[in-house]
Each structure stands twice: as structure tokens, then as C-alpha cells.
């Protein structure tokens, strides 16, 4: 009986592989991943599968998230709308409890309405469910996030299960067509959108410390750690790592990075398994593959910051229909806000007309763009990206807006008189604890700024990233840059109005939008 079932599945899979001519999408998002890969010239770490993907992709050197926080970023990926517009102001889980607005027309919602098979495996971290519906879902909502987000064998099998259910559905449609019960053979196999959201290399010292600071011990075969069959752990010593310039170069931070590298290697092997399943299912040559991450790495000046170190992301886009730029590098400025328009463009699905609470009188439109033209020729005018941060954890209220245009980055810290907040898992991290202790004991921190400078920021921060890549010299008060400052301020405020930002008037004005939207003065001395 078992042999017959296996033969039946082989025949079903074979017939479907031969006739798979549609357009599909595989979106792979890492969790808190940065540039710790060979793709971005970090020779200290071994990431052969990401390197192989890069050979079939256009690699973007200037990709950015529009918000440096997990749930808000994932909401922007799946809606194309900044967090202040879609309503996911902070984290979704637990006491934070943020959700997108009920009326948001998300990517999985629109694709489902267009008869595209949708699936998600791994970390979802957004809500409500009816705004982000998936036909096939194995996430932290119905499984352990460790199993669906870090156990790469489990992820591999779930990807295989998705393709099996997809083919079984197509087989059923084919049977109905042959029996004359379906009008058109082109409806036999519908396209698919599969979203694989790894939980690596997120920290876990706050939530599952028994597995190490980055869950680098989870599944490594040691006593009590379990065993992930498809994972061959790669270990690194502190002296082997490449310390990012915004991270303190201390023995503690190096050991922290070494643990991160181990989980990056698990992510890399997981990506390899997912791509092998795609090939085995026969979809490699008709599937658009997008790889990126949600926000900056979980180190000081990284995640939750709108500096370059908190917003710059890896991004690769592989199209079987656009091979002319495979293994090429793009310097165009692109955003995670571009992912939804890119996928809608790939499927030729139009974006609907509707409104949201931020701009009830104006229809919502996507401010991102499709990346497909960049796969053909290098864009000459893509040099502006925007970002918007309100909260991370519910207690971490520090609204910031920013624009990065050409060599200049402008940040507007609305609550600049408050100290910048620190999230829980970064706080308990070895790197930050070491930084705290060194500061408290007046010892050298080997960091490029002091904790006082990190906590307390100017209202406006303007940096020339070409001459000042670490963004240390604030040019906002330099009169020789007044024209640049004013131009960027106007550009940023225009984007805020365009995207219905409730914070557009803060902190010295209040938004009055009941009649005609306008900023009314508070005369609060700011």
C-alpha cells in the first residue's frame, strides 16, 4: 500500500512539474539579520547557500527597512504601507498587542482574492488574522516558533507539504477539467505565494536563555538541546568575527557575534533546503525569489534605530525571467515598502482604491515601487527612502521619522527630550551589559559614542553619509547645510502627509483633521 501511495505521488508530482508554466513568488525573510554573509563581502563567515542565491539574483547594496522593529516591519512588508499608516505601531505579541487597521488591504488578502494560493511558514508576528489571511499557515500562532522558525528540517518538510498540497489541488482541478466540470485548463494550477519567515538569527537570551544568547545551541545535538537532522553547526571563535563599526570591539561583543554567526549559518543552510525543495517541486524556473530581513541587527545602534546601522538590510531579488542582471549589484535605493508593489506587479494584480483612518478623505496608495524594472537596467533616479518608527515594545515610545536622499540622512526625533529606550532582549545581551558595566565603572567602552550620546539626541539630526558613514557629526545646526536641511524637511513632511501620518505635526503642533487637515500651534516652546 505504501509503495502504491509513493508511486501515485511521484506520478502526480511529475505531471505537474512538466506543465508548471505559471508565475509564483517565494519570499524569504530573516529575523534581525544584517550583512554577516559572504554576499556582502564578510569573508569571516561561511554562507554558501546565500552566495549561490546571489549568483542568480540582483543584489541590492542600498536596501532599507522603513521601520527598525519586528512586527511593524513585517506589516510594511505585507502591506506596502509604513507602520504609521497601516496601524502596526509596535510589537504584536503579548502585552504590546498592536494590530493593523481592520480595513488594510494586505498582500496575502489581495493575492487570495486574485485566486493565488498563499502560504506562510515561520514567524508571522502581525495581526489581526483576517487582515493577514493565508491558505496554508504554520506559524507561532499554531506551533512553537522555534520549530517553525529555527528547526530547518521542520521548515524543509513544511515547504514540501505546501508544494504537495499545491500540486494535489492542481491535480484535482485537472481531473475536473478532463471530466468537463471546469471551463478552462488554464485554471488547473493557480499561482502561489509562499512566505518563509525564519526566526534566525534573532536573539533568545530574553525568552529561551537555555539555548544560548542567539539560540545557537538549539538543535545542535548536545544534551538537552535536541537535534536538527539537516543542520551541521558551524562554530566561530571571537577572534574570527568581523566586528561592525557601530558595535563595541570588546571580547564580550566578539563572543556575542560568534554566537550570532552560528545562527546565521543555520539560516543559510535553511535557505539552501528551501531552495532545494523549490527545485525538486519543479518551480525554480517560474518563481520570483526575494530575500531580505526585517530590521537591523540586535546590537547597540542597530535594531530600533533609524540610523543606517538600524535600517540597512540585505536584499536579493532573483527572477527567472530577468537573467540579464544575475550576479550583478545595484546601488539604487530601495525599501522593504517596495516588496508588496513588486509582487503585485509580478502577478499583475491591481491595488484597490480604499481609505484608512489616517486619511479618511483620500484613497490609500502605495509609495513604494516595483523592483522589476531594476532587474533589467540600473535605475538612475532611485535615491530616496523614508522611514518611520513609533514604538517597539509598548513602553518604548520614541517616535522618529527620517529620509535618506543621496548622501544625506535626516532624522526627526519628536520626543528628543526623553532618553532613547532600550528593548528587553538587547538590554540583557552580553554586549549591552558589558557596555553598561564599562560605563558605570568609567572604563574604556571601545564604542564610537558614549551611552549619554546614545540616550540623548538632538531633535534634528543631519548626516553626510559619504564623509561620515558612522553618522557622528550632526550637521543640522551648521548654517552651510541649511538649504539641504530645509529641502529634506519638506520632502519628509510631504511623505508624512501623503501617508496619513498622525505624528506629522509633532511635537510643537497638533494635527487638526476633522475639517481641513492642518497643523495647529501649541506654543509649547519647542
Coordinates of C-alpha atoms in Angstrom, one line a residue:
X1 CA 0.0 0.0 0.0
X2 CA 2.8 2.4 0.9
X3 CA 4.6 1.7 -2.4
X4 CA 1.3 2.5 -4.3
X5 CA 0.9 5.8 -2.4
X6 CA 4.5 6.8 -3.2
X7 CA 4.1 5.9 -6.8
X8 CA 0.9 7.9 -7.0
X9 CA 2.6 10.9 -5.5
X10 CA 5.5 10.5 -7.9
X11 CA 3.2 10.5 -10.9
X12 CA 1.2 13.4 -9.6
X13 CA 4.4 15.4 -9.0
X14 CA 5.9 14.5 -12.3
X15 CA 2.9 15.6 -14.4
X16 CA 2.6 18.8 -12.5
X17 CA 6.3 19.6 -12.9
X18 CA 6.2 19.3 -16.6
X19 CA 3.3 21.6 -17.1
X20 CA 4.2 24.3 -14.5
X21 CA 4.2 27.4 -16.6
X22 CA 2.8 30.0 -14.2
X23 CA 4.3 32.8 -12.2
X24 CA 5.0 32.2 -8.5
X25 CA 6.7 34.0 -5.6
X26 CA 8.9 32.8 -2.8
X27 CA 9.6 35.5 -0.2
X28 CA 12.3 34.7 2.4
X29 CA 12.7 37.0 5.4
X30 CA 15.4 36.5 8.0
X31 CA 14.9 37.8 11.6
X32 CA 17.3 40.6 12.7
X33 CA 19.8 39.6 10.0
X34 CA 22.4 42.0 8.8
X35 CA 25.4 41.8 6.4
X36 CA 27.1 38.9 8.1
X37 CA 27.2 36.9 4.9
X38 CA 29.7 36.3 2.1
X39 CA 27.3 38.0 -0.3
X40 CA 28.2 41.3 1.4
X41 CA 32.0 40.7 1.5
X42 CA 32.1 39.3 5.0
X43 CA 34.7 36.6 4.5
X44 CA 34.8 35.7 8.2
X45 CA 31.5 33.7 7.9
X46 CA 30.6 30.8 5.6
X47 CA 27.2 31.2 3.8
X48 CA 27.4 29.1 0.6
X49 CA 23.7 28.9 0.0
X50 CA 23.1 32.7 0.2
X51 CA 26.2 33.1 -2.0
X52 CA 24.6 30.7 -4.6
X53 CA 21.3 32.6 -4.5
X54 CA 23.3 35.8 -5.1
X55 CA 24.6 34.3 -8.4
X56 CA 21.0 34.0 -9.6
X57 CA 20.0 37.4 -8.2
X58 CA 20.3 41.1 -8.4
X59 CA 22.0 42.1 -5.1
X60 CA 21.0 45.5 -3.7
X61 CA 23.6 47.4 -1.8
X62 CA 21.3 50.1 -0.6
X63 CA 18.2 48.4 0.7
X64 CA 16.5 49.7 3.8
X65 CA 13.6 48.9 6.1
X66 CA 11.1 51.6 6.7
X67 CA 10.9 50.8 10.4
X68 CA 13.5 49.1 12.6
X69 CA 11.2 46.9 14.7
X70 CA 9.9 43.4 14.1
X71 CA 6.1 43.5 13.9
X72 CA 5.9 47.0 12.3
X73 CA 8.5 46.0 9.7
X74 CA 6.7 42.7 8.8
X75 CA 3.5 44.7 8.5
X76 CA 5.1 47.0 6.0
X77 CA 6.5 44.1 4.0
X78 CA 3.0 42.6 3.8
X79 CA 1.1 45.8 3.1
X80 CA 3.5 48.2 1.4
X81 CA 2.3 50.8 3.9
X82 CA 4.5 52.4 6.6
X83 CA 3.7 51.4 10.2
X84 CA 2.0 54.8 11.0
X85 CA -0.3 54.2 8.0
X86 CA -1.2 50.6 8.5
X87 CA -1.6 50.9 12.3
X88 CA 1.0 48.4 13.5
X89 CA 2.8 50.9 15.6
X90 CA 4.7 48.4 17.8
X91 CA 5.1 44.7 18.5
X92 CA 2.1 42.4 18.0
X93 CA 2.6 39.8 20.7
X94 CA 1.8 39.7 24.4
X95 CA 1.2 42.9 26.3
X96 CA 2.2 45.1 23.3
X97 CA -0.9 44.0 21.3
X98 CA -0.5 46.2 18.3
X99 CA -2.5 45.4 15.2
X100 CA -3.0 46.8 11.7
X101 CA -6.2 48.6 11.0
X102 CA -9.2 46.4 10.1
X103 CA -9.5 47.9 6.6
X104 CA -5.9 47.4 5.4
X105 CA -5.7 45.5 2.1
X106 CA -2.7 43.4 2.8
X107 CA -0.7 41.4 0.2
X108 CA -2.0 38.0 1.2
X109 CA -5.5 39.3 1.2
X110 CA -5.2 40.7 -2.3
X111 CA -3.5 37.7 -3.6
X112 CA -6.1 35.4 -2.2
X113 CA -8.8 37.4 -3.8
X114 CA -6.9 37.0 -7.1
X115 CA -7.0 33.2 -6.7
X116 CA -3.4 32.9 -5.8
X117 CA -2.5 30.2 -3.3
X118 CA -0.9 31.8 -0.2
X119 CA 1.3 30.1 2.4
X120 CA 3.3 31.2 5.4
X121 CA 5.9 29.2 7.3
X122 CA 7.7 30.6 10.4
X123 CA 7.4 33.9 12.2
X124 CA 4.2 35.8 11.4
X125 CA 4.1 38.4 14.2
X126 CA 1.3 40.5 12.7
X127 CA -2.4 40.8 13.1
X128 CA -5.3 40.7 13.1
X129 CA -5.7 37.4 11.3
X130 CA -8.4 38.5 8.9
X131 CA -6.2 41.3 7.6
X132 CA -3.3 38.8 7.1
X133 CA -5.0 35.6 5.9
X134 CA -3.0 32.7 4.5
X135 CA -4.4 29.5 3.0
X136 CA -1.6 27.5 4.4
X137 CA -0.1 28.6 7.8
X138 CA 2.4 27.1 10.2
X139 CA 3.5 30.0 12.5
X140 CA 3.9 30.8 16.2
X141 CA 0.1 31.1 16.3
X142 CA -0.3 27.3 16.0
X143 CA 3.2 25.9 16.6
X144 CA 6.4 26.6 18.5
X145 CA 8.3 29.4 16.8
X146 CA 11.5 27.5 17.5
X147 CA 10.1 24.6 15.4
X148 CA 8.7 26.6 12.5
X149 CA 11.3 29.3 12.6
X150 CA 14.7 27.7 13.6
X151 CA 14.3 23.9 13.0
X152 CA 15.4 23.9 9.4
X153 CA 14.4 20.2 9.0
X154 CA 10.9 21.1 10.1
X155 CA 10.9 24.1 7.8
X156 CA 12.0 21.9 4.9
X157 CA 9.2 19.4 5.5
X158 CA 6.6 22.2 5.8
X159 CA 7.8 23.7 2.5
X160 CA 7.5 20.3 0.9
X161 CA 4.0 19.9 2.4
X162 CA 3.0 23.3 0.9
X163 CA 4.1 22.2 -2.6
X164 CA 2.4 18.8 -2.1
X165 CA -0.9 20.4 -1.2
X166 CA -0.5 22.9 -4.1
X167 CA 0.1 20.0 -6.6
X168 CA -2.8 18.0 -5.1
X169 CA -5.1 20.9 -5.7
X170 CA -3.9 21.3 -9.2
X171 CA -4.3 17.5 -9.8
X172 CA -7.9 17.8 -8.6
X173 CA -8.5 20.7 -11.0
X174 CA -7.0 18.7 -13.8
X175 CA -9.3 15.8 -13.1
X176 CA -12.3 18.1 -13.1
X177 CA -11.2 19.7 -16.4
X178 CA -10.9 16.3 -18.0
X179 CA -14.3 15.4 -16.8
X180 CA -15.7 18.6 -18.3
X181 CA -16.5 20.1 -15.0
X182 CA -14.1 23.0 -15.3
X183 CA -14.3 25.6 -18.1
X184 CA -10.6 26.3 -18.8
X185 CA -7.5 24.2 -18.5
X186 CA -5.5 27.4 -17.5
X187 CA -7.3 27.2 -14.1
X188 CA -5.9 23.8 -13.3
X189 CA -2.9 25.1 -11.3
X190 CA -3.1 28.6 -9.8
X191 CA 0.0 30.6 -8.9
X192 CA 1.4 30.5 -5.4
X193 CA 2.9 33.0 -2.9
X194 CA 5.0 31.3 -0.2
X195 CA 6.4 33.4 2.6
X196 CA 9.1 31.7 4.6
X197 CA 9.9 33.7 7.7
X198 CA 12.9 32.4 9.6
X199 CA 13.4 33.2 13.3
X200 CA 17.2 33.0 12.9
X201 CA 19.3 34.9 13.8
X202 CA 17.1 36.7 16.4
X203 CA 18.4 36.8 20.0
X204 CA 16.8 34.4 22.5
X205 CA 18.6 35.3 25.7
X206 CA 15.5 37.0 27.0
X207 CA 13.0 34.3 26.0
X208 CA 14.9 31.0 25.8
X209 CA 18.3 31.6 27.5
X210 CA 18.9 27.8 28.0
X211 CA 19.6 27.7 24.2
X212 CA 22.3 30.4 24.3
X213 CA 22.2 34.2 23.6
X214 CA 21.1 33.6 19.9
X215 CA 19.6 30.1 20.3
X216 CA 22.9 28.9 18.7
X217 CA 22.7 25.7 20.8
X218 CA 19.1 24.8 19.8
X219 CA 19.2 21.5 17.9
X220 CA 23.0 21.2 18.0
X221 CA 22.9 17.6 19.3
X222 CA 24.3 18.4 22.8
X223 CA 22.5 17.0 25.8
X224 CA 19.1 18.7 26.3
X225 CA 19.4 20.8 23.1
X226 CA 17.7 18.4 20.7
X227 CA 19.0 17.6 17.2
X228 CA 18.1 19.2 13.9
X229 CA 18.9 16.4 11.4
X230 CA 19.7 18.7 8.5
X231 CA 21.8 21.2 10.4
X232 CA 25.6 20.9 10.5
X233 CA 26.5 23.6 13.2
X234 CA 29.3 26.0 12.2
X235 CA 31.2 27.4 15.1
X236 CA 33.3 30.6 15.3
X237 CA 35.7 31.9 17.8
X238 CA 35.6 35.6 19.0
X239 CA 38.9 36.4 17.2
X240 CA 37.4 35.2 13.8
X241 CA 34.4 37.6 13.7
X242 CA 34.3 40.8 11.8
X243 CA 33.0 43.5 14.2
X244 CA 30.6 46.0 12.6
X245 CA 31.9 49.6 13.1
X246 CA 28.9 50.5 15.2
X247 CA 29.4 47.6 17.7
X248 CA 32.0 47.9 20.6
X249 CA 35.1 45.9 19.8
X250 CA 35.4 44.0 23.1
X251 CA 35.9 40.4 23.9
X252 CA 32.3 40.2 25.1
X253 CA 30.9 41.7 21.9
X254 CA 33.1 39.4 19.8
X255 CA 31.8 36.3 21.7
X256 CA 28.2 37.6 21.2
X257 CA 28.9 38.0 17.4
X258 CA 30.4 34.5 17.3
X259 CA 27.1 33.1 18.6
X260 CA 25.2 35.1 16.1
X261 CA 27.4 33.7 13.3
X262 CA 26.4 30.2 14.3
X263 CA 22.7 31.0 13.9
X264 CA 23.4 32.8 10.6
X265 CA 24.9 29.6 9.3
X266 CA 21.8 27.7 10.3
X267 CA 19.7 30.3 8.5
X268 CA 22.0 29.8 5.4
X269 CA 21.6 26.1 5.5
X270 CA 17.8 26.5 5.9
X271 CA 17.7 28.8 2.9
X272 CA 19.5 26.1 0.9
X273 CA 16.9 23.5 2.0
X274 CA 14.0 25.7 1.0
X275 CA 15.5 26.4 -2.4
X276 CA 16.2 22.7 -3.0
X277 CA 12.5 22.0 -2.2
X278 CA 11.6 24.6 -4.8
X279 CA 13.8 22.9 -7.4
X280 CA 12.6 19.4 -6.5
X281 CA 9.0 20.6 -6.9
X282 CA 9.8 22.0 -10.4
X283 CA 9.1 25.6 -9.7
X284 CA 12.6 27.1 -9.8
X285 CA 12.2 28.5 -13.4
X286 CA 8.9 30.3 -12.8
X287 CA 9.3 31.6 -9.3
X288 CA 10.4 35.1 -8.3
X289 CA 12.6 34.8 -5.2
X290 CA 13.1 37.7 -2.8
X291 CA 15.4 37.5 0.2
X292 CA 15.8 40.2 2.9
X293 CA 15.5 40.8 6.6
X294 CA 13.1 42.9 8.8
X295 CA 15.4 45.3 10.7
X296 CA 18.9 46.0 11.9
X297 CA 20.9 43.5 14.0
X298 CA 20.2 43.4 17.8
X299 CA 23.2 45.4 19.0
X300 CA 23.5 49.0 20.3
X301 CA 22.8 51.5 17.5
X302 CA 21.2 48.7 15.4
X303 CA 17.6 47.5 15.8
X304 CA 15.0 50.1 16.9
X305 CA 17.3 52.9 15.5
X306 CA 16.6 54.8 12.2
X307 CA 20.4 55.3 11.7
X308 CA 22.0 53.4 8.8
X309 CA 23.1 50.7 11.2
X310 CA 19.4 50.1 12.2
X311 CA 17.8 50.3 8.8
X312 CA 20.2 49.0 6.2
X313 CA 19.1 45.5 5.0
X314 CA 20.4 42.7 2.8
X315 CA 18.3 42.2 -0.3
X316 CA 18.4 39.9 -3.3
X317 CA 15.8 39.5 -6.0
X318 CA 16.0 36.5 -8.4
X319 CA 13.8 36.4 -11.4
X320 CA 13.9 33.5 -13.9
X321 CA 12.5 36.0 -16.5
X322 CA 15.2 38.6 -15.9
X323 CA 18.6 36.9 -16.1
X324 CA 20.5 39.7 -17.7
X325 CA 21.4 41.1 -14.3
X326 CA 22.0 37.9 -12.4
X327 CA 25.1 38.2 -10.1
X328 CA 25.0 42.0 -10.6
X329 CA 25.0 44.6 -7.9
X330 CA 22.6 47.6 -7.8
X331 CA 23.3 50.8 -6.0
X332 CA 19.7 52.0 -6.3
X333 CA 18.0 53.0 -3.0
X334 CA 15.2 50.5 -2.4
X335 CA 12.9 49.8 0.6
X336 CA 11.0 46.9 2.1
X337 CA 8.0 49.1 1.2
X338 CA 8.8 48.0 -2.4
X339 CA 8.1 44.3 -1.8
X340 CA 4.3 44.5 -2.0
X341 CA 4.3 46.6 -5.2
X342 CA 6.9 44.2 -6.7
X343 CA 4.9 41.1 -6.0
X344 CA 1.6 42.7 -7.2
X345 CA 3.4 43.8 -10.4
X346 CA 4.8 40.2 -10.9
X347 CA 1.2 38.8 -10.6
X348 CA -0.4 41.7 -12.5
X349 CA -2.7 42.3 -9.5
X350 CA -4.0 45.9 -9.2
X351 CA -4.0 47.8 -6.0
X352 CA -7.6 48.7 -4.9
X353 CA -8.9 52.1 -4.0
X354 CA -9.9 52.5 -0.4
X355 CA -9.2 54.7 2.6
X356 CA -7.8 54.3 6.1
X357 CA -8.2 56.3 9.4
X358 CA -5.1 58.4 8.8
X359 CA -6.5 60.0 5.7
X360 CA -10.3 59.1 5.5
X361 CA -10.9 61.6 2.7
X362 CA -8.1 60.4 0.5
X363 CA -7.6 57.0 -1.1
X364 CA -4.6 54.9 0.0
X365 CA -1.9 54.4 -2.5
X366 CA 1.5 52.7 -2.3
X367 CA 4.5 55.0 -2.0
X368 CA 6.9 52.1 -2.8
X369 CA 7.7 51.0 -6.3
X370 CA 8.0 47.7 -8.2
X371 CA 11.6 46.5 -8.3
X372 CA 11.1 44.6 -11.6
X373 CA 12.5 47.4 -13.8
X374 CA 15.7 47.3 -11.8
X375 CA 16.2 43.7 -12.9
X376 CA 16.6 44.9 -16.5
X377 CA 18.5 48.2 -16.2
X378 CA 20.1 50.1 -13.3
X379 CA 17.7 52.9 -12.2
X380 CA 19.3 56.4 -12.4
X381 CA 16.8 58.2 -10.1
X382 CA 16.1 55.9 -7.2
X383 CA 17.9 57.7 -4.5
X384 CA 15.4 58.4 -1.7
X385 CA 13.9 56.2 1.0
X386 CA 11.8 57.1 4.0
X387 CA 11.5 55.6 7.5
X388 CA 9.0 55.9 10.4
X389 CA 9.4 54.5 13.9
X390 CA 6.9 54.9 16.7
X391 CA 7.4 52.1 19.2
X392 CA 9.0 48.7 19.6
X393 CA 7.8 47.4 22.9
X394 CA 4.7 49.2 24.3
X395 CA 6.9 51.1 26.8
X396 CA 9.4 52.2 24.1
X397 CA 7.7 55.3 22.8
X398 CA 10.2 57.3 20.9
X399 CA 8.7 58.5 17.6
X400 CA 11.2 59.2 14.8
X401 CA 10.8 60.0 11.2
X402 CA 13.6 60.0 8.6
X403 CA 14.5 60.5 5.0
X404 CA 17.7 59.3 3.3
X405 CA 18.3 61.1 0.0
X406 CA 21.6 60.7 -1.9
X407 CA 24.4 61.1 0.6
X408 CA 22.3 62.8 3.3
X409 CA 20.2 61.3 6.0
X410 CA 17.8 63.4 8.1
X411 CA 16.2 62.2 11.3
X412 CA 13.4 63.9 13.2
X413 CA 13.3 62.8 16.9
X414 CA 9.9 64.0 18.1
X415 CA 10.5 63.2 21.7
X416 CA 14.1 64.2 21.8
X417 CA 14.0 65.4 25.4
X418 CA 13.4 61.8 26.5
X419 CA 16.2 59.2 26.8
X420 CA 16.2 56.7 23.9
X421 CA 14.6 53.5 25.2
X422 CA 16.3 50.0 25.2
X423 CA 14.4 46.9 24.4
X424 CA 14.5 43.9 26.8
X425 CA 16.4 41.3 24.8
X426 CA 19.1 43.9 23.8
X427 CA 19.3 45.0 27.4
X428 CA 20.1 41.5 28.7
X429 CA 22.5 40.8 25.9
X430 CA 26.2 40.4 26.8
X431 CA 27.2 43.3 24.6
X432 CA 24.9 45.8 26.2
X433 CA 25.5 44.6 29.8
X434 CA 29.3 44.9 29.1
X435 CA 28.7 48.4 27.8
X436 CA 26.7 49.4 30.8
X437 CA 29.3 48.0 33.2
X438 CA 32.2 49.6 31.5
X439 CA 30.3 53.0 31.5
X440 CA 29.4 52.6 35.2
X441 CA 33.0 51.8 36.2
X442 CA 34.4 54.6 33.9
X443 CA 36.3 52.0 31.9
X444 CA 37.0 52.3 28.1
X445 CA 34.0 51.1 26.2
X446 CA 35.6 50.8 22.7
X447 CA 32.4 52.2 21.3
X448 CA 32.2 55.1 18.8
X449 CA 29.9 57.1 21.1
X450 CA 29.0 57.3 24.8
X451 CA 25.9 56.0 26.4
X452 CA 24.9 59.6 27.2
X453 CA 25.1 60.5 23.5
X454 CA 23.1 57.4 22.6
X455 CA 20.4 58.1 25.1
X456 CA 20.0 61.8 24.4
X457 CA 19.7 63.1 20.9
X458 CA 19.0 66.3 19.1
X459 CA 15.6 66.9 17.6
X460 CA 17.0 67.1 14.1
X461 CA 20.0 65.0 13.0
X462 CA 21.5 65.6 9.6
X463 CA 24.4 63.5 8.4
X464 CA 26.6 63.3 5.2
X465 CA 26.9 59.5 5.0
X466 CA 29.6 59.8 2.3
X467 CA 32.1 61.6 4.6
X468 CA 30.6 60.4 7.9
X469 CA 29.4 56.8 7.5
X470 CA 29.0 56.3 11.2
X471 CA 26.8 59.4 11.4
X472 CA 28.7 61.0 14.2
X473 CA 28.8 64.7 13.1
X474 CA 25.3 66.3 13.2
X475 CA 25.1 69.0 10.5
X476 CA 21.6 70.2 11.4
X477 CA 22.9 73.4 13.1
X478 CA 25.5 74.1 10.5
X479 CA 24.3 77.1 8.5
X480 CA 26.2 76.0 5.4
X481 CA 23.7 73.0 5.3
X482 CA 20.6 75.0 5.9
X483 CA 19.3 74.6 2.3
X484 CA 19.9 70.8 2.5
X485 CA 18.1 70.6 5.8
X486 CA 15.1 72.6 4.6
X487 CA 14.8 70.6 1.4
X488 CA 14.9 67.3 3.3
X489 CA 12.4 68.5 5.9
X490 CA 10.0 69.4 3.2
X491 CA 10.4 66.1 1.5
X492 CA 9.9 64.2 4.7
X493 CA 6.8 66.2 5.7
X494 CA 5.3 65.7 2.2
X495 CA 5.7 61.9 2.6
X496 CA 4.1 62.1 6.0
X497 CA 1.1 63.9 4.7
X498 CA 0.9 61.6 1.7
X499 CA 0.9 58.5 4.0
X500 CA -1.6 59.9 6.6
X501 CA 1.0 60.1 9.5
X502 CA -0.8 61.1 12.7
X503 CA 2.6 62.4 14.0
X504 CA 3.0 64.8 11.1
X505 CA 2.6 67.9 13.3
X506 CA 4.5 66.9 16.4
X507 CA 5.9 67.8 18.7
X508 CA 5.2 71.6 18.6
X509 CA 1.9 71.5 16.7
X510 CA -1.3 69.4 16.9
X511 CA -3.0 67.8 14.0
X512 CA -6.5 69.0 13.3
X513 CA -8.1 66.8 10.7
X514 CA -11.8 67.0 11.3
X515 CA -12.4 69.8 8.8
X516 CA -9.3 70.5 6.7
X517 CA -6.1 68.7 7.8
X518 CA -3.7 71.3 9.3
X519 CA -1.1 71.7 12.0
X520 CA -2.3 74.0 14.8
X521 CA 0.4 75.6 17.1
X522 CA 0.8 74.5 20.7
X523 CA 3.2 77.3 21.8
X524 CA 5.0 74.8 23.9
X525 CA 8.4 76.3 23.5
X526 CA 9.8 73.5 21.3

